[in-house]
mmCIF file of C-alpha atoms in Angstrom:
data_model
loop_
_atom_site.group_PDB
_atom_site.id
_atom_site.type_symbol
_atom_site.label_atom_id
_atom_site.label_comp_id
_atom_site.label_asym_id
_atom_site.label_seq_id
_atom_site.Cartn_x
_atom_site.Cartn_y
_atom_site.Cartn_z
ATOM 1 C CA UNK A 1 -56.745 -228.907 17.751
ATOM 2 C CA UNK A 2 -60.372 -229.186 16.638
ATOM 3 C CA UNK A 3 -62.977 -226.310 17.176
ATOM 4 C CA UNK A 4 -64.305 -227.837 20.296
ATOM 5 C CA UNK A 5 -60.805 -227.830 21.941
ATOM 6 C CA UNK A 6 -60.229 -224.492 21.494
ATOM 7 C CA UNK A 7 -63.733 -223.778 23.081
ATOM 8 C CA UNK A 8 -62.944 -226.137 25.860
ATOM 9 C CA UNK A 9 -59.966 -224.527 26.513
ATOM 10 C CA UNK A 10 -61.766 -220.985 26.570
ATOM 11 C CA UNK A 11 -64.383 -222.039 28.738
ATOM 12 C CA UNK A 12 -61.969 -223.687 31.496
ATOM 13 C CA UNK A 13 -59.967 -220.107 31.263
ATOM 14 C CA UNK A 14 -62.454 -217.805 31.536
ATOM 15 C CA UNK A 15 -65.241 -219.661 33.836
ATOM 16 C CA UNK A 16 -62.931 -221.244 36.279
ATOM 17 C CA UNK A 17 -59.709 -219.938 36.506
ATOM 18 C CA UNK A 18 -60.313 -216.051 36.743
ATOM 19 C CA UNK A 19 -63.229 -214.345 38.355
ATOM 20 C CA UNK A 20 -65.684 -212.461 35.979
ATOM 21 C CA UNK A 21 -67.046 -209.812 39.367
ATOM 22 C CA UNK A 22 -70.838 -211.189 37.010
ATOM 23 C CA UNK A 23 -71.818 -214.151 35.292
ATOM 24 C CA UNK A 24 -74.318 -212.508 33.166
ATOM 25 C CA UNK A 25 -73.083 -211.913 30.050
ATOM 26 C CA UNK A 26 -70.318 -214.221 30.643
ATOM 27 C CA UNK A 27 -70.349 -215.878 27.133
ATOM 28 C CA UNK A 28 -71.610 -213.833 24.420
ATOM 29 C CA UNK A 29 -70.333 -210.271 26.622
ATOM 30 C CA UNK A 30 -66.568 -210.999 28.089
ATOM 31 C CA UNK A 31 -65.563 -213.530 25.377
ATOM 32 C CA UNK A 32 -67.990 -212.202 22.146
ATOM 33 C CA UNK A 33 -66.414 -209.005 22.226
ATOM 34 C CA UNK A 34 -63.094 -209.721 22.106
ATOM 35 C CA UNK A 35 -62.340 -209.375 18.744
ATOM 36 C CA UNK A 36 -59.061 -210.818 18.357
ATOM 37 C CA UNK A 37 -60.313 -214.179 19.482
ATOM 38 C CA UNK A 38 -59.988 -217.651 16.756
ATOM 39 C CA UNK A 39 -63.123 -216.661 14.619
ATOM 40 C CA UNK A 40 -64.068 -220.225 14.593
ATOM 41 C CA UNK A 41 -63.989 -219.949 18.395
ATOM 42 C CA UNK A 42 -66.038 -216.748 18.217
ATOM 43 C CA UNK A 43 -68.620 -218.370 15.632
ATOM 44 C CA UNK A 44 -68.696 -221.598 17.914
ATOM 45 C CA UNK A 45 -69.567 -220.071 21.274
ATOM 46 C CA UNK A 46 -71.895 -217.814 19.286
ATOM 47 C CA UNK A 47 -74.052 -220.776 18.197
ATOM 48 C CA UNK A 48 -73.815 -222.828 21.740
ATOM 49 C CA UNK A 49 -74.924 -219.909 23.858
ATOM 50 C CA UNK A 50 -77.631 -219.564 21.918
ATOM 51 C CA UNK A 51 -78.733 -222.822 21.645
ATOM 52 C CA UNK A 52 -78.242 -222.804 25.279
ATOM 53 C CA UNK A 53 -80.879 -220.389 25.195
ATOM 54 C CA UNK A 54 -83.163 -221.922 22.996
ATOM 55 C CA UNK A 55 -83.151 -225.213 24.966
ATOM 56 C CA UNK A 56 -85.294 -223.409 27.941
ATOM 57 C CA UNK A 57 -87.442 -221.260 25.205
ATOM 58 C CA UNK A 58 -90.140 -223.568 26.173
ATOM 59 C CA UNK A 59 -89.606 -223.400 30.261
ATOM 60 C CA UNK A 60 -88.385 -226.901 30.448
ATOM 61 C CA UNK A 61 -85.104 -227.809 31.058
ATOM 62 C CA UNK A 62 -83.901 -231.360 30.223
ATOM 63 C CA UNK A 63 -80.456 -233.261 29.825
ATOM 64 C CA UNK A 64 -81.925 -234.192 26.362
ATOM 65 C CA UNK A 65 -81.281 -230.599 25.419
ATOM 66 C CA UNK A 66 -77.805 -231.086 25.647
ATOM 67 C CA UNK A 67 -77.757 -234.655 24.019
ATOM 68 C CA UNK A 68 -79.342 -233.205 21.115
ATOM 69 C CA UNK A 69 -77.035 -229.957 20.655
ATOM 70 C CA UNK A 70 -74.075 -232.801 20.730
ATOM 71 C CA UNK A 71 -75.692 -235.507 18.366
ATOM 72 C CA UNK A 72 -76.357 -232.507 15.606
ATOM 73 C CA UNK A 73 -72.507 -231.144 16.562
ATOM 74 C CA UNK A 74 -70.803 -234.989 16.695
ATOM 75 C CA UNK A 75 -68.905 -233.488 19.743
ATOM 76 C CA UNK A 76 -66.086 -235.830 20.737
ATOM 77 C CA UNK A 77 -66.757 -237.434 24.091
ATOM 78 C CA UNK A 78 -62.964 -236.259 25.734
ATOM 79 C CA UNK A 79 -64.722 -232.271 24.730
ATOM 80 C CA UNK A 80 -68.283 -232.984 26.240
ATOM 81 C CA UNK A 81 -67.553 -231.374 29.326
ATOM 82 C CA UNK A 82 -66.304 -228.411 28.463
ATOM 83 C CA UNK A 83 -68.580 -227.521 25.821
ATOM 84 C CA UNK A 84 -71.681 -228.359 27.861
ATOM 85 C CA UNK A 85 -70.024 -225.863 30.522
ATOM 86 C CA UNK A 86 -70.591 -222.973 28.021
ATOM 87 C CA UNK A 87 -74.095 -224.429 27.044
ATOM 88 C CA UNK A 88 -74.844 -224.822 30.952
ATOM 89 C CA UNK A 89 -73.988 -221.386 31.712
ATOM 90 C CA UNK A 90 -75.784 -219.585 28.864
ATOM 91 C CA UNK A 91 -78.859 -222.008 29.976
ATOM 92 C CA UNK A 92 -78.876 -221.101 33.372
ATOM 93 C CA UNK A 93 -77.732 -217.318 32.889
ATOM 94 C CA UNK A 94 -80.806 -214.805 33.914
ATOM 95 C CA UNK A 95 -79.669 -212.412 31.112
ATOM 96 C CA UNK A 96 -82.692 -212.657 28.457
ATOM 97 C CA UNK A 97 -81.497 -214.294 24.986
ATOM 98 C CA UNK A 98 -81.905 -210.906 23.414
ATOM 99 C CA UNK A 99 -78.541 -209.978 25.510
ATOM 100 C CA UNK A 100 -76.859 -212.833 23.423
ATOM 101 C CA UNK A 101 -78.162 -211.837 20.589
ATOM 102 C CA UNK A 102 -77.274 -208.114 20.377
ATOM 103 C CA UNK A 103 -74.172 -208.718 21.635
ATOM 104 C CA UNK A 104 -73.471 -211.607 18.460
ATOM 105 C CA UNK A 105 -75.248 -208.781 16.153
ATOM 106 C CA UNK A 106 -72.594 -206.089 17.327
ATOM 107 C CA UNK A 107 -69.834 -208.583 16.959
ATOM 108 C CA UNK A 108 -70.430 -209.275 13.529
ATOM 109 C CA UNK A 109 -72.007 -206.181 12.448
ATOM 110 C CA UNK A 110 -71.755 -205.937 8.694
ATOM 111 C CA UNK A 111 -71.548 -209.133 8.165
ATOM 112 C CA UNK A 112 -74.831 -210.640 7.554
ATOM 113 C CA UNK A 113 -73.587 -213.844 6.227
ATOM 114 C CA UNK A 114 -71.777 -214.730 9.442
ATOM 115 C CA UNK A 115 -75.070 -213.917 11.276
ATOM 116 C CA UNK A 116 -77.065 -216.596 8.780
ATOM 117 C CA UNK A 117 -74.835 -219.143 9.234
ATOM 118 C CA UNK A 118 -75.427 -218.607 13.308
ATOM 119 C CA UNK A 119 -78.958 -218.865 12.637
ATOM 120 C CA UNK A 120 -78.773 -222.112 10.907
ATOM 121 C CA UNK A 121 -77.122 -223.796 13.202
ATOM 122 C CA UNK A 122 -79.644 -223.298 15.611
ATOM 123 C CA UNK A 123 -82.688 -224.211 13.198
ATOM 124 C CA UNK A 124 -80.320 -227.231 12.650
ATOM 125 C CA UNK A 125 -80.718 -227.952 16.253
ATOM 126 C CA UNK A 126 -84.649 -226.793 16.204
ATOM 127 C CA UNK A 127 -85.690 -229.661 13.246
ATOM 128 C CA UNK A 128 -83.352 -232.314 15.147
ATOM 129 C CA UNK A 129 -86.991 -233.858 15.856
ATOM 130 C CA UNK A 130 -88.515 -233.097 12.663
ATOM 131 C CA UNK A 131 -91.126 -230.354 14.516
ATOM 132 C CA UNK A 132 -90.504 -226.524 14.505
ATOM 133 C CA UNK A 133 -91.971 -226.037 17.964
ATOM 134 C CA UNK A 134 -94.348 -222.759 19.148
ATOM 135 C CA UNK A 135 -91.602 -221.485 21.672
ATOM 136 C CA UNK A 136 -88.733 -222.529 19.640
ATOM 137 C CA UNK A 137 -90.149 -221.124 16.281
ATOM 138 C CA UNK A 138 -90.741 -217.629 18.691
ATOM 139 C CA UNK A 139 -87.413 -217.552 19.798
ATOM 140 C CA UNK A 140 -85.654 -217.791 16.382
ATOM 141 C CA UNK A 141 -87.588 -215.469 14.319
ATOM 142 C CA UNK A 142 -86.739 -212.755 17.151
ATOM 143 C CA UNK A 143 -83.168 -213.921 16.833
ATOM 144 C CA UNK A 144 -83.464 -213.024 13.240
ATOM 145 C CA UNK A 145 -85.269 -209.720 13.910
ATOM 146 C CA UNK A 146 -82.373 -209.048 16.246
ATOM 147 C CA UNK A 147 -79.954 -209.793 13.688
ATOM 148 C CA UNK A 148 -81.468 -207.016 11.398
ATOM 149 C CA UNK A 149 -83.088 -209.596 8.938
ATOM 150 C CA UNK A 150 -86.471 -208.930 7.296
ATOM 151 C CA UNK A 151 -89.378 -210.677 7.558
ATOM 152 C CA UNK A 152 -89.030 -211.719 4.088
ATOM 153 C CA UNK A 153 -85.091 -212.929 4.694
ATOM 154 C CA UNK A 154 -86.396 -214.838 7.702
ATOM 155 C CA UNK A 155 -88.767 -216.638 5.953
ATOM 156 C CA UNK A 156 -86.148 -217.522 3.353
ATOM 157 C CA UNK A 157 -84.045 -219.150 6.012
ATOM 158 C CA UNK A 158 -86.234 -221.153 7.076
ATOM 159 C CA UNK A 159 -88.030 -222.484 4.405
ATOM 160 C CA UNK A 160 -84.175 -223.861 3.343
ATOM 161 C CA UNK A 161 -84.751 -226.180 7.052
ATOM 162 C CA UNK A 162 -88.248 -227.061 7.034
ATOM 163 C CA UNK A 163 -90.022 -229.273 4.668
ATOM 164 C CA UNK A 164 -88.186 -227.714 1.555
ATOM 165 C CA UNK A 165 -89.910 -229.763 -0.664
ATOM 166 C CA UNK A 166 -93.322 -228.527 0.300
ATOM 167 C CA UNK A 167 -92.327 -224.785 0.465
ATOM 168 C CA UNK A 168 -92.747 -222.602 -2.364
ATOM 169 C CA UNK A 169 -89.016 -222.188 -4.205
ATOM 170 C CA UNK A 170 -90.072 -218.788 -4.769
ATOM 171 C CA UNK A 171 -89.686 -218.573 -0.539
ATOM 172 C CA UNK A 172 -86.456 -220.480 -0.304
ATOM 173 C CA UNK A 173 -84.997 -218.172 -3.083
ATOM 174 C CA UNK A 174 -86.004 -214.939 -1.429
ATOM 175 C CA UNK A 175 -87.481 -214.172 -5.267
ATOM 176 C CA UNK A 176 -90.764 -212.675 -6.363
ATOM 177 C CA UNK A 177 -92.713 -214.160 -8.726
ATOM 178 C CA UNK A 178 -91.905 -211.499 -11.033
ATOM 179 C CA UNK A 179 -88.344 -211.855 -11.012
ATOM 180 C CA UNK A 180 -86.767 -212.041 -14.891
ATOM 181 C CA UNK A 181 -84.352 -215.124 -15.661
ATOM 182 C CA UNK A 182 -81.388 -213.106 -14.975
ATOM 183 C CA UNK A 183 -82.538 -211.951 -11.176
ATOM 184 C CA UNK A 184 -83.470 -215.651 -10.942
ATOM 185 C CA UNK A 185 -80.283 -217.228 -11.934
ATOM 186 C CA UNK A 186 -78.083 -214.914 -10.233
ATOM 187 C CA UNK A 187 -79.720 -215.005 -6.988
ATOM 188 C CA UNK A 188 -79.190 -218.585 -7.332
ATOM 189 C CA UNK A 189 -75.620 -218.185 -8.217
ATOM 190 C CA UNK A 190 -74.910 -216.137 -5.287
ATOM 191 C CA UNK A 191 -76.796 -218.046 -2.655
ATOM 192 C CA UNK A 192 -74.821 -221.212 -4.035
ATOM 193 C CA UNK A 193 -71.219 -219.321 -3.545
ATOM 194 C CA UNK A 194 -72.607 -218.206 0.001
ATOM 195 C CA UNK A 195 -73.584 -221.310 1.141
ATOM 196 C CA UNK A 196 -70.393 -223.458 -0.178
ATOM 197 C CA UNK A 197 -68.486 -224.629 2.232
ATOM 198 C CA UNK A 198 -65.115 -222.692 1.003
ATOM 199 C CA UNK A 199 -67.194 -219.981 1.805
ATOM 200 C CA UNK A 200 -68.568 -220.602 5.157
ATOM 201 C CA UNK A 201 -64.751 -221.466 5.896
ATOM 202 C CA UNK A 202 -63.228 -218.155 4.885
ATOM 203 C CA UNK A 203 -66.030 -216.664 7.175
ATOM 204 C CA UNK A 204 -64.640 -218.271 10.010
ATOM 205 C CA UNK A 205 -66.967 -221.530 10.531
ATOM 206 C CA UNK A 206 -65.157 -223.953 12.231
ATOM 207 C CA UNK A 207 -65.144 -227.556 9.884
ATOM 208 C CA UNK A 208 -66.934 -229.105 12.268
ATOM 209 C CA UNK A 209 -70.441 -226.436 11.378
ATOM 210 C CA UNK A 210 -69.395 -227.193 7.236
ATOM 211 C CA UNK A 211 -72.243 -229.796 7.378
ATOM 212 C CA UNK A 212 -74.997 -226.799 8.258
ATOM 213 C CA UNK A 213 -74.533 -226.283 4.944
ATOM 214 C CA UNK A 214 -75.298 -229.565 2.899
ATOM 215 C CA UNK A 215 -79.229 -229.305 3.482
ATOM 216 C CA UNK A 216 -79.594 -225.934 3.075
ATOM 217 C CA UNK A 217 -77.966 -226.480 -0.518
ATOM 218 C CA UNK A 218 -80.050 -229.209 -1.093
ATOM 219 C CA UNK A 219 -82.485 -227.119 -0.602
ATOM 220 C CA UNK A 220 -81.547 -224.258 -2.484
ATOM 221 C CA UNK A 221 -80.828 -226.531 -5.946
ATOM 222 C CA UNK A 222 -84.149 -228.164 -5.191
ATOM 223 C CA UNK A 223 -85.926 -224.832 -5.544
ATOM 224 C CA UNK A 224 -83.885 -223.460 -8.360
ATOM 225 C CA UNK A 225 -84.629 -226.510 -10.156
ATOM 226 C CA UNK A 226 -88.495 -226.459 -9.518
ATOM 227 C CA UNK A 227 -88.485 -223.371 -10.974
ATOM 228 C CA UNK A 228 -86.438 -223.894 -14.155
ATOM 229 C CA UNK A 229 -88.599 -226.411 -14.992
ATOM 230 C CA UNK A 230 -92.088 -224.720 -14.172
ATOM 231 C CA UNK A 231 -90.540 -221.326 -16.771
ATOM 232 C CA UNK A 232 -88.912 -224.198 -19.300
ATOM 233 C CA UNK A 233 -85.390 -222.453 -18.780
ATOM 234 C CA UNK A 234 -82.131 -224.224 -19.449
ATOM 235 C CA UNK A 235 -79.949 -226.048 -17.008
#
């Protein structure tokens, strides 16, 4: 059964057979915390309740918002229902974002990778239309502050989303400009084996989120290569 079955079949237990006594917290609080759930199931709801979230960061609420989550997603068109269900519910839910957010940050505490990979999918979702909007651009970087990332890590992840190729490797790399050739190729090294998509997979991301992370390695080699060249290192 693919990722989005299993979160269909989540969503139709937990939202309409059994009564919750609260919706809020519903998604990330009742289901989030229960750690023996599929981690791919755990990972998944994680990202659509928050995108659920972002979608009204901007106080207007559209269909589209869900039409985009499912274009970036390819959900299958027999799991629509039940996956906009969860995204409906986090959308409408009065709870703040920052609920959702603490209570992803607690689930995967120590586990910062996990956490990253959450946080692309959503900018995945944000550059859908090419433009890192005001609201939306507010909404992730407190996401990220929620998610105990640095300023400095922050702008890392999203300079791997947004116009690479116009942002300074040094950024995309998380790197000073001082950094010897060893800091710089093992920092490469390491962000390559973090971002395969072995990796991701052994951290729980469903198959269906693999493709979060062909861009973001794109993006990565991109930099790494701008600045072997600039120093005249070796491949």
């Amino acid at each position: 059964m693919s990722v989005w079955g299993k979160v269909g079949g989540a969503a139709a237990g937990l939202f309409v057979g059994g009564p919750l006594g609260a919706i809020v917290g519903a998604v990330a609080g009742h289901f989030l915390l229960d750690r023996e759930t599929d981690p791919g199931v755990t990972f998944t709801i994680a990202v659509v309740a928050l995108a659920g979230k972002m979608a009204r960061a901007d106080g207007v609420v559209t269909d589209r918002d869900f039409e985009v989550f499912r274009k970036v997603f390819s959900i299958p068109d027999h799991e629509v229902a039940n996956v906009k269900r969860i995204f409906d519910l986090a959308r409408q839910d009065i709870a703040g974002f920052e609920h959702y957010a603490q209570q992803i940050a607690r689930l995967f505490v120590g586990n910062p990778a996990v956490l990253e990979d959450v946080l692309d999918g959503l900018f995945e979702i944000a550059k859908s239309d090419g433009v890192l909007h005001p609201a939306e651009a507010q909404f992730l970087e407190r996401v990220a502050e929620i998610f105990g990332f640095a300023p400095g890590e922050y702008r890392r992840i999203r300079a791997s989303h947004f116009a690479p190729e116009l942002t300074d490797p040094y950024v995309i790399l998380g790197l000073s400009y001082s950094a010897d050739e060893d800091e710089l190729k093992q920092t490469y090294r390491r962000l390559v084996r973090e971002n395969h998509p072995d990796s991701l997979m052994a951290r729980g991301v469903p198959a269906e989120f693999i493709k979060l992370a062909t861009d973001k390695l794109a993006a990565i080699n991109n930099a790494y290569d701008k600045i072997r060249i600039e120093r005249g290192l070796s491949p």
